[in-house]
Amino acid sequence: MREKLQEIKEKTLAAITTGDINLARLEEIKVACLGKKGSLTAVLRGMGGLSAEERPVIGQLANQVRQDIEKAIEDTKARLKEEELNRTLRRETIDVTVPGNKAALGKAHALYQVEREICDIFVSMGFDIAEGPEVEYDYYNFEALNIPPNHPARDTQDTFYITDRVLLRSQTSPVQIRTMEKQKPPIRIISPGRVYRSDALDATHSPVFHQIEGLVVDKGITMGDLKGILETYAKALFGADVKLRFRPHHFPFTEPSAEVDVSCLLCGGEGCRLCKGEGWIEILGAGMVHPNVLRGCGIDPDVYSGFAFGMGVERIAMKKYEIDDIRYFYENDTRFLSQF
Ligand code: PHE
């Protein structure tokens, strides 16, 4: 029995210490030796047949063998686990010094940056933002703006018709009407948005573009207020040096009407390629709200007066950034857009 114990010990320890030992194999060895049907367990069971003097001696030896084997298994298990952990740590090391992948960040489109900048200037002067639909009634786009059917002003603003009465708005001016219908003076609004005209696309025309409308109505509003507001606006947007020029013009919904120019942003007035030798750049149309328009919205023109203005966002952005082709705005080429 002594030899048998010695043999079990040697075999088991030899199996544990082979080079290709792993945790699963270790568990098998443990079961084969110490398990219910294990070799050592079998020996211990057979101790009943020993003599009274032999039993404590062999019993002690058997215990020693079991302790040795258990210890060898536990030690090996601990070593294997540590090796496994170290492998995992090595595999999962993160090199924090490797340069990261830069996430491409989007930003507002050049046109909307300009639109926002313009609106901010007016908001800082106490204007509210108003919005109106792009699909509009003929009534708001033309008739209520003093442009009856067959009026020649319709020719310059030919647009896309959904039905005889419904169209894509050709200007943001219908927002004037919608605002005055639901709000009584004092009114002070700015209204940015998309407008449509049946123009062929070329370097300076697009069938879709953007305008910003302004409207002020109150008691005692004069052309002087219009000039003051527009001058403050132009200096805020283009710089304190710009001068404004009002040229008489005609819009059916304002009287008197004007087209407004700023002194050239590039040459300051001498004449260059940006202003096409003019020294001036047209930036908007404006005028005093026509009495017919006020009356049509239920506002008494003998009590109230007002002014309105409208500007093209593309045109202003093109002059501000010296962009010579309107199509760049719509092509979504990031080489262009990322410059703003
Ligand atoms: N709506 C006019 C246009 O598109 C501009 C304008 C607006 C003129 C308000 C006067 C007052 O040409």
mmCIF file of C-alpha atoms and ligand atoms in Angstrom:
data_model
loop_
_atom_site.group_PDB
_atom_site.id
_atom_site.type_symbol
_atom_site.label_atom_id
_atom_site.label_comp_id
_atom_site.label_asym_id
_atom_site.label_seq_id
_atom_site.Cartn_x
_atom_site.Cartn_y
_atom_site.Cartn_z
ATOM 1 C CA MET A 1 0.000 0.000 0.000
ATOM 2 C CA ARG A 2 2.894 2.274 0.746
ATOM 3 C CA GLU A 3 4.196 1.695 -2.808
ATOM 4 C CA LYS A 4 0.745 2.260 -4.260
ATOM 5 C CA LEU A 5 0.485 5.655 -2.510
ATOM 6 C CA GLN A 6 3.971 6.576 -3.637
ATOM 7 C CA GLU A 7 3.082 5.661 -7.214
ATOM 8 C CA ILE A 8 -0.129 7.711 -7.186
ATOM 9 C CA LYS A 9 1.766 10.696 -5.862
ATOM 10 C CA GLU A 10 4.513 10.502 -8.459
ATOM 11 C CA LYS A 11 2.185 9.945 -11.401
ATOM 12 C CA THR A 12 -0.151 12.714 -10.403
ATOM 13 C CA LEU A 13 2.603 15.251 -9.736
ATOM 14 C CA ALA A 14 4.252 14.300 -13.033
ATOM 15 C CA ALA A 15 0.970 14.867 -14.889
ATOM 16 C CA ILE A 16 0.511 18.250 -13.184
ATOM 17 C CA THR A 17 3.986 19.485 -14.012
ATOM 18 C CA THR A 18 3.987 18.664 -17.739
ATOM 19 C CA GLY A 19 4.472 21.677 -20.001
ATOM 20 C CA ASP A 20 1.097 21.573 -21.751
ATOM 21 C CA ILE A 21 -0.978 21.610 -18.574
ATOM 22 C CA ASN A 22 -4.067 23.838 -18.627
ATOM 23 C CA LEU A 23 -6.988 24.515 -16.298
ATOM 24 C CA ALA A 24 -9.321 21.975 -17.891
ATOM 25 C CA ARG A 25 -6.671 19.248 -17.834
ATOM 26 C CA LEU A 26 -5.858 20.102 -14.211
ATOM 27 C CA GLU A 27 -9.485 19.602 -13.232
ATOM 28 C CA GLU A 28 -9.470 16.169 -14.917
ATOM 29 C CA ILE A 29 -6.356 15.132 -12.996
ATOM 30 C CA LYS A 30 -7.926 16.293 -9.751
ATOM 31 C CA VAL A 31 -11.070 14.231 -10.374
ATOM 32 C CA ALA A 32 -9.045 11.176 -11.452
ATOM 33 C CA CYS A 33 -7.089 11.257 -8.207
ATOM 34 C CA LEU A 34 -9.191 12.852 -5.492
ATOM 35 C CA GLY A 35 -12.700 12.414 -6.907
ATOM 36 C CA LYS A 36 -15.272 9.902 -5.657
ATOM 37 C CA LYS A 37 -13.946 7.311 -8.071
ATOM 38 C CA GLY A 38 -10.372 8.655 -7.899
ATOM 39 C CA SER A 39 -7.281 6.511 -7.430
ATOM 40 C CA LEU A 40 -6.352 7.945 -4.038
ATOM 41 C CA THR A 41 -9.929 7.695 -2.799
ATOM 42 C CA ALA A 42 -9.893 4.019 -3.734
ATOM 43 C CA VAL A 43 -6.754 3.456 -1.680
ATOM 44 C CA LEU A 44 -8.231 5.220 1.335
ATOM 45 C CA ARG A 45 -11.327 3.066 1.093
ATOM 46 C CA GLY A 46 -9.170 -0.048 1.232
ATOM 47 C CA MET A 47 -7.639 0.963 4.573
ATOM 48 C CA GLY A 48 -10.294 -0.946 6.472
ATOM 49 C CA GLY A 49 -8.370 -4.160 5.731
ATOM 50 C CA LEU A 50 -5.164 -2.986 7.437
ATOM 51 C CA SER A 51 -3.936 -4.068 10.844
ATOM 52 C CA ALA A 52 -4.328 -1.817 13.883
ATOM 53 C CA GLU A 53 -0.631 -0.790 13.892
ATOM 54 C CA GLU A 54 -0.416 -0.218 10.184
ATOM 55 C CA ARG A 55 -3.580 1.856 9.853
ATOM 56 C CA PRO A 56 -2.360 5.098 11.570
ATOM 57 C CA VAL A 57 0.982 4.965 9.731
ATOM 58 C CA ILE A 58 -0.562 4.442 6.310
ATOM 59 C CA GLY A 59 -3.361 6.856 7.204
ATOM 60 C CA GLN A 60 -0.830 9.569 7.951
ATOM 61 C CA LEU A 61 1.066 8.834 4.766
ATOM 62 C CA ALA A 62 -2.137 8.875 2.702
ATOM 63 C CA ASN A 63 -3.088 12.258 4.220
ATOM 64 C CA GLN A 64 0.348 13.611 3.429
ATOM 65 C CA VAL A 65 0.052 12.401 -0.183
ATOM 66 C CA ARG A 66 -3.392 14.006 -0.508
ATOM 67 C CA GLN A 67 -2.121 17.308 0.919
ATOM 68 C CA ASP A 68 0.860 17.300 -1.404
ATOM 69 C CA ILE A 69 -1.322 16.644 -4.449
ATOM 70 C CA GLU A 70 -3.915 19.217 -3.395
ATOM 71 C CA LYS A 71 -1.228 21.812 -2.859
ATOM 72 C CA ALA A 72 0.372 21.059 -6.224
ATOM 73 C CA ILE A 73 -3.024 21.400 -7.923
ATOM 74 C CA GLU A 74 -3.844 24.675 -6.132
ATOM 75 C CA ASP A 75 -0.415 26.161 -6.881
ATOM 76 C CA THR A 76 -0.623 25.201 -10.536
ATOM 77 C CA LYS A 77 -4.153 26.536 -10.803
ATOM 78 C CA ALA A 78 -3.045 29.882 -9.358
ATOM 79 C CA ARG A 79 -0.088 30.026 -11.739
ATOM 80 C CA LEU A 80 -2.242 29.207 -14.795
ATOM 81 C CA LYS A 81 -4.814 31.814 -13.814
ATOM 82 C CA GLU A 82 -2.172 34.458 -13.411
ATOM 83 C CA GLU A 83 -0.641 33.592 -16.760
ATOM 84 C CA GLU A 84 -4.059 33.819 -18.381
ATOM 85 C CA LEU A 85 -4.654 37.226 -16.787
ATOM 86 C CA ASN A 86 -1.292 38.486 -17.967
ATOM 87 C CA ARG A 87 -2.019 37.323 -21.487
ATOM 88 C CA THR A 88 -5.367 39.112 -21.436
ATOM 89 C CA LEU A 89 -3.790 42.287 -20.102
ATOM 90 C CA ARG A 90 -1.139 42.175 -22.803
ATOM 91 C CA ARG A 91 -3.721 41.550 -25.532
ATOM 92 C CA GLU A 92 -6.003 44.333 -24.349
ATOM 93 C CA THR A 93 -3.417 47.000 -23.754
ATOM 94 C CA ILE A 94 -4.507 50.398 -25.033
ATOM 95 C CA ASP A 95 -1.805 52.664 -26.358
ATOM 96 C CA VAL A 96 -3.120 56.041 -25.326
ATOM 97 C CA THR A 97 -0.411 57.757 -27.358
ATOM 98 C CA VAL A 98 -1.747 56.508 -30.741
ATOM 99 C CA PRO A 99 -3.292 59.475 -32.610
ATOM 100 C CA GLY A 100 -7.111 59.270 -32.586
ATOM 101 C CA ASN A 101 -9.527 59.260 -35.499
ATOM 102 C CA LYS A 102 -10.865 62.744 -35.962
ATOM 103 C CA ALA A 103 -14.670 62.828 -36.234
ATOM 104 C CA ALA A 104 -15.792 65.147 -39.022
ATOM 105 C CA LEU A 105 -17.982 67.850 -37.472
ATOM 106 C CA GLY A 106 -20.749 69.408 -39.515
ATOM 107 C CA LYS A 107 -21.740 73.044 -39.313
ATOM 108 C CA ALA A 108 -24.316 75.475 -40.571
ATOM 109 C CA HIS A 109 -24.353 76.033 -44.350
ATOM 110 C CA ALA A 110 -22.748 79.284 -45.526
ATOM 111 C CA LEU A 111 -26.164 80.725 -46.442
ATOM 112 C CA TYR A 112 -27.663 79.954 -43.054
ATOM 113 C CA GLN A 113 -24.653 81.459 -41.310
ATOM 114 C CA VAL A 114 -25.272 84.705 -43.194
ATOM 115 C CA GLU A 115 -29.032 84.455 -42.604
ATOM 116 C CA ARG A 116 -28.457 83.993 -38.880
ATOM 117 C CA GLU A 117 -25.986 86.867 -38.743
ATOM 118 C CA ILE A 118 -28.481 89.199 -40.437
ATOM 119 C CA CYS A 119 -31.374 88.097 -38.223
ATOM 120 C CA ASP A 120 -29.228 88.532 -35.106
ATOM 121 C CA ILE A 121 -28.580 92.160 -36.033
ATOM 122 C CA PHE A 122 -32.312 92.878 -36.309
ATOM 123 C CA VAL A 123 -33.169 90.861 -33.205
ATOM 124 C CA SER A 124 -30.667 93.010 -31.319
ATOM 125 C CA MET A 125 -32.742 96.027 -32.433
ATOM 126 C CA GLY A 126 -35.919 94.498 -30.999
ATOM 127 C CA PHE A 127 -37.340 92.687 -34.036
ATOM 128 C CA ASP A 128 -39.171 89.361 -33.632
ATOM 129 C CA ILE A 129 -38.725 86.465 -36.058
ATOM 130 C CA ALA A 130 -41.858 85.594 -38.070
ATOM 131 C CA GLU A 131 -42.346 82.679 -40.437
ATOM 132 C CA GLY A 132 -44.681 81.978 -43.302
ATOM 133 C CA PRO A 133 -45.395 79.060 -45.651
ATOM 134 C CA GLU A 134 -43.416 78.452 -48.837
ATOM 135 C CA VAL A 135 -46.548 77.062 -50.499
ATOM 136 C CA GLU A 136 -48.676 80.188 -50.499
ATOM 137 C CA TYR A 137 -51.971 81.577 -51.746
ATOM 138 C CA ASP A 138 -51.917 83.936 -54.727
ATOM 139 C CA TYR A 139 -53.812 86.275 -52.416
ATOM 140 C CA TYR A 140 -50.907 86.676 -49.948
ATOM 141 C CA ASN A 141 -48.109 86.567 -52.500
ATOM 142 C CA PHE A 142 -49.690 89.098 -54.871
ATOM 143 C CA GLU A 143 -53.190 90.442 -54.351
ATOM 144 C CA ALA A 144 -52.956 91.587 -50.747
ATOM 145 C CA LEU A 145 -49.629 93.187 -51.699
ATOM 146 C CA ASN A 146 -51.448 95.473 -54.120
ATOM 147 C CA ILE A 147 -50.577 93.307 -57.136
ATOM 148 C CA PRO A 148 -53.941 92.400 -58.750
ATOM 149 C CA PRO A 149 -54.218 89.796 -61.548
ATOM 150 C CA ASN A 150 -52.615 91.064 -64.771
ATOM 151 C CA HIS A 151 -50.471 93.618 -62.941
ATOM 152 C CA PRO A 152 -47.132 93.861 -64.799
ATOM 153 C CA ALA A 153 -45.207 93.335 -61.546
ATOM 154 C CA ARG A 154 -46.233 89.675 -61.735
ATOM 155 C CA ASP A 155 -44.013 89.238 -64.801
ATOM 156 C CA THR A 156 -40.810 89.882 -62.873
ATOM 157 C CA GLN A 157 -41.855 87.383 -60.211
ATOM 158 C CA ASP A 158 -43.147 84.516 -62.313
ATOM 159 C CA THR A 159 -43.229 81.452 -60.107
ATOM 160 C CA PHE A 160 -44.441 77.845 -59.916
ATOM 161 C CA TYR A 161 -48.172 77.250 -59.600
ATOM 162 C CA ILE A 162 -49.771 74.388 -57.708
ATOM 163 C CA THR A 163 -53.287 75.500 -58.728
ATOM 164 C CA ASP A 164 -54.659 78.823 -60.002
ATOM 165 C CA ARG A 165 -54.805 80.078 -56.427
ATOM 166 C CA VAL A 166 -51.853 78.294 -54.844
ATOM 167 C CA LEU A 167 -48.206 78.848 -55.734
ATOM 168 C CA LEU A 168 -44.654 78.687 -54.408
ATOM 169 C CA ARG A 169 -44.105 82.141 -52.936
ATOM 170 C CA SER A 170 -41.893 84.367 -55.094
ATOM 171 C CA GLN A 171 -40.945 86.642 -52.188
ATOM 172 C CA THR A 172 -41.107 86.752 -48.381
ATOM 173 C CA SER A 173 -43.424 89.795 -48.539
ATOM 174 C CA PRO A 174 -46.585 87.645 -47.964
ATOM 175 C CA VAL A 175 -45.371 87.267 -44.381
ATOM 176 C CA GLN A 176 -46.063 91.023 -44.011
ATOM 177 C CA ILE A 177 -49.735 90.358 -44.723
ATOM 178 C CA ARG A 178 -49.960 87.248 -42.546
ATOM 179 C CA THR A 179 -48.366 89.158 -39.672
ATOM 180 C CA MET A 180 -50.593 92.243 -39.971
ATOM 181 C CA GLU A 181 -53.703 90.058 -40.196
ATOM 182 C CA LYS A 182 -53.118 88.476 -36.828
ATOM 183 C CA GLN A 183 -51.153 91.125 -34.957
ATOM 184 C CA LYS A 184 -51.987 94.774 -34.444
ATOM 185 C CA PRO A 185 -49.305 97.518 -34.221
ATOM 186 C CA PRO A 186 -46.728 98.002 -32.888
ATOM 187 C CA ILE A 187 -45.235 95.413 -35.261
ATOM 188 C CA ARG A 188 -41.531 94.838 -35.668
ATOM 189 C CA ILE A 189 -40.660 91.569 -37.437
ATOM 190 C CA ILE A 190 -37.983 89.997 -39.568
ATOM 191 C CA SER A 191 -38.830 86.960 -41.668
ATOM 192 C CA PRO A 192 -36.207 84.743 -43.299
ATOM 193 C CA GLY A 193 -37.116 81.980 -45.713
ATOM 194 C CA ARG A 194 -36.975 80.262 -49.060
ATOM 195 C CA VAL A 195 -38.588 81.762 -52.160
ATOM 196 C CA TYR A 196 -39.095 80.504 -55.727
ATOM 197 C CA ARG A 197 -39.081 81.954 -59.215
ATOM 198 C CA SER A 198 -39.236 80.255 -62.580
ATOM 199 C CA ASP A 199 -35.760 81.465 -63.523
ATOM 200 C CA ALA A 200 -33.209 79.279 -65.291
ATOM 201 C CA LEU A 201 -30.162 78.447 -63.161
ATOM 202 C CA ASP A 202 -27.097 80.480 -64.091
ATOM 203 C CA ALA A 203 -24.263 82.265 -62.280
ATOM 204 C CA THR A 204 -26.597 84.848 -60.735
ATOM 205 C CA HIS A 205 -30.064 83.218 -60.828
ATOM 206 C CA SER A 206 -31.581 80.223 -59.111
ATOM 207 C CA PRO A 207 -35.194 78.995 -59.134
ATOM 208 C CA VAL A 208 -34.883 78.644 -55.334
ATOM 209 C CA PHE A 209 -33.224 81.242 -53.195
ATOM 210 C CA HIS A 210 -33.528 82.942 -49.818
ATOM 211 C CA GLN A 211 -34.874 86.283 -48.711
ATOM 212 C CA ILE A 212 -35.221 88.156 -45.458
ATOM 213 C CA GLU A 213 -38.216 90.428 -45.073
ATOM 214 C CA GLY A 214 -38.575 93.216 -42.553
ATOM 215 C CA LEU A 215 -41.714 95.038 -41.424
ATOM 216 C CA VAL A 216 -42.269 97.814 -38.903
ATOM 217 C CA VAL A 217 -45.717 99.334 -38.294
ATOM 218 C CA ASP A 218 -46.592 101.807 -35.562
ATOM 219 C CA LYS A 219 -47.829 105.339 -35.051
ATOM 220 C CA GLY A 220 -45.534 107.959 -36.545
ATOM 221 C CA ILE A 221 -43.131 105.672 -38.442
ATOM 222 C CA THR A 222 -41.303 107.614 -41.168
ATOM 223 C CA MET A 223 -38.802 107.136 -43.963
ATOM 224 C CA GLY A 224 -36.223 108.482 -41.474
ATOM 225 C CA ASP A 225 -36.785 105.402 -39.282
ATOM 226 C CA LEU A 226 -36.326 103.168 -42.327
ATOM 227 C CA LYS A 227 -33.034 104.859 -43.201
ATOM 228 C CA GLY A 228 -31.777 104.717 -39.631
ATOM 229 C CA ILE A 229 -32.580 101.016 -39.210
ATOM 230 C CA LEU A 230 -31.048 100.048 -42.563
ATOM 231 C CA GLU A 231 -27.932 102.087 -41.939
ATOM 232 C CA THR A 232 -27.431 100.489 -38.513
ATOM 233 C CA TYR A 233 -27.941 97.085 -40.101
ATOM 234 C CA ALA A 234 -25.521 97.668 -43.011
ATOM 235 C CA LYS A 235 -22.772 98.976 -40.726
ATOM 236 C CA ALA A 236 -23.187 96.009 -38.380
ATOM 237 C CA LEU A 237 -22.964 93.533 -41.265
ATOM 238 C CA PHE A 238 -20.398 95.140 -43.570
ATOM 239 C CA GLY A 239 -18.421 97.454 -41.275
ATOM 240 C CA ALA A 240 -18.710 100.974 -39.922
ATOM 241 C CA ASP A 241 -17.251 102.542 -43.074
ATOM 242 C CA VAL A 242 -20.018 101.638 -45.519
ATOM 243 C CA LYS A 243 -22.271 104.320 -46.893
ATOM 244 C CA LEU A 244 -25.883 103.786 -47.981
ATOM 245 C CA ARG A 245 -27.577 105.090 -51.111
ATOM 246 C CA PHE A 246 -31.343 105.130 -51.653
ATOM 247 C CA ARG A 247 -32.461 105.128 -55.305
ATOM 248 C CA PRO A 248 -36.115 105.801 -56.160
ATOM 249 C CA HIS A 249 -37.823 102.626 -57.332
ATOM 250 C CA HIS A 250 -41.264 101.097 -57.606
ATOM 251 C CA PHE A 251 -42.847 98.270 -55.667
ATOM 252 C CA PRO A 252 -46.642 97.980 -55.748
ATOM 253 C CA PHE A 253 -46.831 97.421 -51.973
ATOM 254 C CA THR A 254 -44.670 100.333 -50.833
ATOM 255 C CA GLU A 255 -44.950 104.051 -51.562
ATOM 256 C CA PRO A 256 -42.502 105.675 -51.819
ATOM 257 C CA SER A 257 -40.178 102.815 -52.729
ATOM 258 C CA ALA A 258 -36.423 102.592 -53.009
ATOM 259 C CA GLU A 259 -33.630 100.285 -53.943
ATOM 260 C CA VAL A 260 -30.811 100.507 -51.447
ATOM 261 C CA ASP A 261 -27.110 100.210 -52.264
ATOM 262 C CA VAL A 262 -24.028 100.026 -50.049
ATOM 263 C CA SER A 263 -20.708 101.521 -51.070
ATOM 264 C CA CYS A 264 -18.566 98.797 -52.610
ATOM 265 C CA LEU A 265 -17.112 96.473 -50.000
ATOM 266 C CA LEU A 266 -13.929 95.998 -52.006
ATOM 267 C CA CYS A 267 -13.049 99.406 -53.520
ATOM 268 C CA GLY A 268 -15.140 101.619 -51.262
ATOM 269 C CA GLY A 269 -16.679 103.470 -54.228
ATOM 270 C CA GLU A 270 -13.979 103.905 -56.862
ATOM 271 C CA GLY A 271 -15.225 101.068 -59.063
ATOM 272 C CA CYS A 272 -13.851 97.538 -59.321
ATOM 273 C CA ARG A 273 -14.799 94.048 -60.489
ATOM 274 C CA LEU A 274 -16.982 93.346 -57.395
ATOM 275 C CA CYS A 275 -19.213 96.370 -58.047
ATOM 276 C CA LYS A 276 -18.765 96.082 -61.842
ATOM 277 C CA GLY A 277 -17.281 99.589 -61.918
ATOM 278 C CA GLU A 278 -20.341 101.128 -60.224
ATOM 279 C CA GLY A 279 -18.833 101.881 -56.826
ATOM 280 C CA TRP A 280 -22.160 100.711 -55.299
ATOM 281 C CA ILE A 281 -23.727 97.333 -54.606
ATOM 282 C CA GLU A 282 -27.491 96.874 -54.470
ATOM 283 C CA ILE A 283 -28.511 94.988 -51.323
ATOM 284 C CA LEU A 284 -32.258 95.359 -50.893
ATOM 285 C CA GLY A 285 -35.611 96.822 -51.822
ATOM 286 C CA ALA A 286 -37.600 98.898 -49.349
ATOM 287 C CA GLY A 287 -40.277 101.512 -48.884
ATOM 288 C CA MET A 288 -43.158 102.832 -46.800
ATOM 289 C CA VAL A 289 -46.004 100.321 -46.566
ATOM 290 C CA HIS A 290 -48.699 101.289 -49.112
ATOM 291 C CA PRO A 291 -51.972 102.528 -47.523
ATOM 292 C CA ASN A 292 -53.922 99.951 -49.562
ATOM 293 C CA VAL A 293 -51.878 97.149 -47.956
ATOM 294 C CA LEU A 294 -52.458 98.478 -44.419
ATOM 295 C CA ARG A 295 -56.140 98.955 -45.077
ATOM 296 C CA GLY A 296 -56.481 95.440 -46.515
ATOM 297 C CA CYS A 297 -55.155 94.067 -43.221
ATOM 298 C CA GLY A 298 -57.556 96.143 -41.132
ATOM 299 C CA ILE A 299 -54.966 98.720 -40.058
ATOM 300 C CA ASP A 300 -56.036 102.352 -40.451
ATOM 301 C CA PRO A 301 -53.425 104.182 -42.603
ATOM 302 C CA ASP A 302 -54.557 107.507 -41.145
ATOM 303 C CA VAL A 303 -53.450 106.320 -37.694
ATOM 304 C CA TYR A 304 -50.549 104.004 -38.462
ATOM 305 C CA SER A 305 -47.661 103.969 -40.890
ATOM 306 C CA GLY A 306 -44.841 101.571 -41.504
ATOM 307 C CA PHE A 307 -41.920 100.530 -43.604
ATOM 308 C CA ALA A 308 -40.880 97.237 -45.170
ATOM 309 C CA PHE A 309 -37.754 95.915 -46.776
ATOM 310 C CA GLY A 310 -36.656 92.707 -48.432
ATOM 311 C CA MET A 311 -33.234 91.362 -49.280
ATOM 312 C CA GLY A 312 -31.741 88.353 -51.031
ATOM 313 C CA VAL A 313 -29.483 86.293 -48.774
ATOM 314 C CA GLU A 314 -27.475 84.752 -51.647
ATOM 315 C CA ARG A 315 -26.745 88.154 -53.122
ATOM 316 C CA ILE A 316 -25.489 89.530 -49.829
ATOM 317 C CA ALA A 317 -23.420 86.407 -49.078
ATOM 318 C CA MET A 318 -21.898 86.579 -52.573
ATOM 319 C CA LYS A 319 -20.841 90.170 -52.142
ATOM 320 C CA LYS A 320 -19.647 89.683 -48.572
ATOM 321 C CA TYR A 321 -17.448 86.698 -49.485
ATOM 322 C CA GLU A 322 -16.718 87.634 -53.130
ATOM 323 C CA ILE A 323 -18.392 84.502 -54.512
ATOM 324 C CA ASP A 324 -19.031 84.925 -58.220
ATOM 325 C CA ASP A 325 -21.366 82.004 -58.902
ATOM 326 C CA ILE A 326 -24.612 81.363 -56.994
ATOM 327 C CA ARG A 327 -24.492 77.645 -57.912
ATOM 328 C CA TYR A 328 -21.696 77.009 -55.412
ATOM 329 C CA PHE A 329 -24.272 77.363 -52.632
ATOM 330 C CA TYR A 330 -26.332 74.425 -53.837
ATOM 331 C CA GLU A 331 -23.722 71.951 -55.037
ATOM 332 C CA ASN A 332 -22.845 70.780 -51.512
ATOM 333 C CA ASP A 333 -19.157 70.543 -52.300
ATOM 334 C CA THR A 334 -17.442 70.516 -48.909
ATOM 335 C CA ARG A 335 -14.329 72.125 -50.426
ATOM 336 C CA PHE A 336 -16.512 75.203 -50.878
ATOM 337 C CA LEU A 337 -18.688 74.910 -47.771
ATOM 338 C CA SER A 338 -15.832 74.224 -45.349
ATOM 339 C CA GLN A 339 -14.447 77.688 -46.076
ATOM 340 C CA PHE A 340 -17.230 79.340 -44.083
HETATM 341 N N1 PHE B 1 -40.348 91.620 -52.104
HETATM 342 C C1 PHE B 1 -39.532 92.516 -52.894
HETATM 343 C C2 PHE B 1 -38.758 91.675 -53.929
HETATM 344 O O1 PHE B 1 -38.694 90.496 -53.832
HETATM 345 C C3 PHE B 1 -38.570 93.285 -52.025
HETATM 346 C C4 PHE B 1 -39.234 94.250 -51.109
HETATM 347 C C5 PHE B 1 -39.683 93.875 -49.870
HETATM 348 C C6 PHE B 1 -39.453 95.574 -51.493
HETATM 349 C C7 PHE B 1 -40.297 94.761 -49.005
HETATM 350 C C8 PHE B 1 -40.058 96.469 -50.679
HETATM 351 C C9 PHE B 1 -40.469 96.073 -49.435
HETATM 352 O O2 PHE B 1 -38.229 92.238 -54.869
#
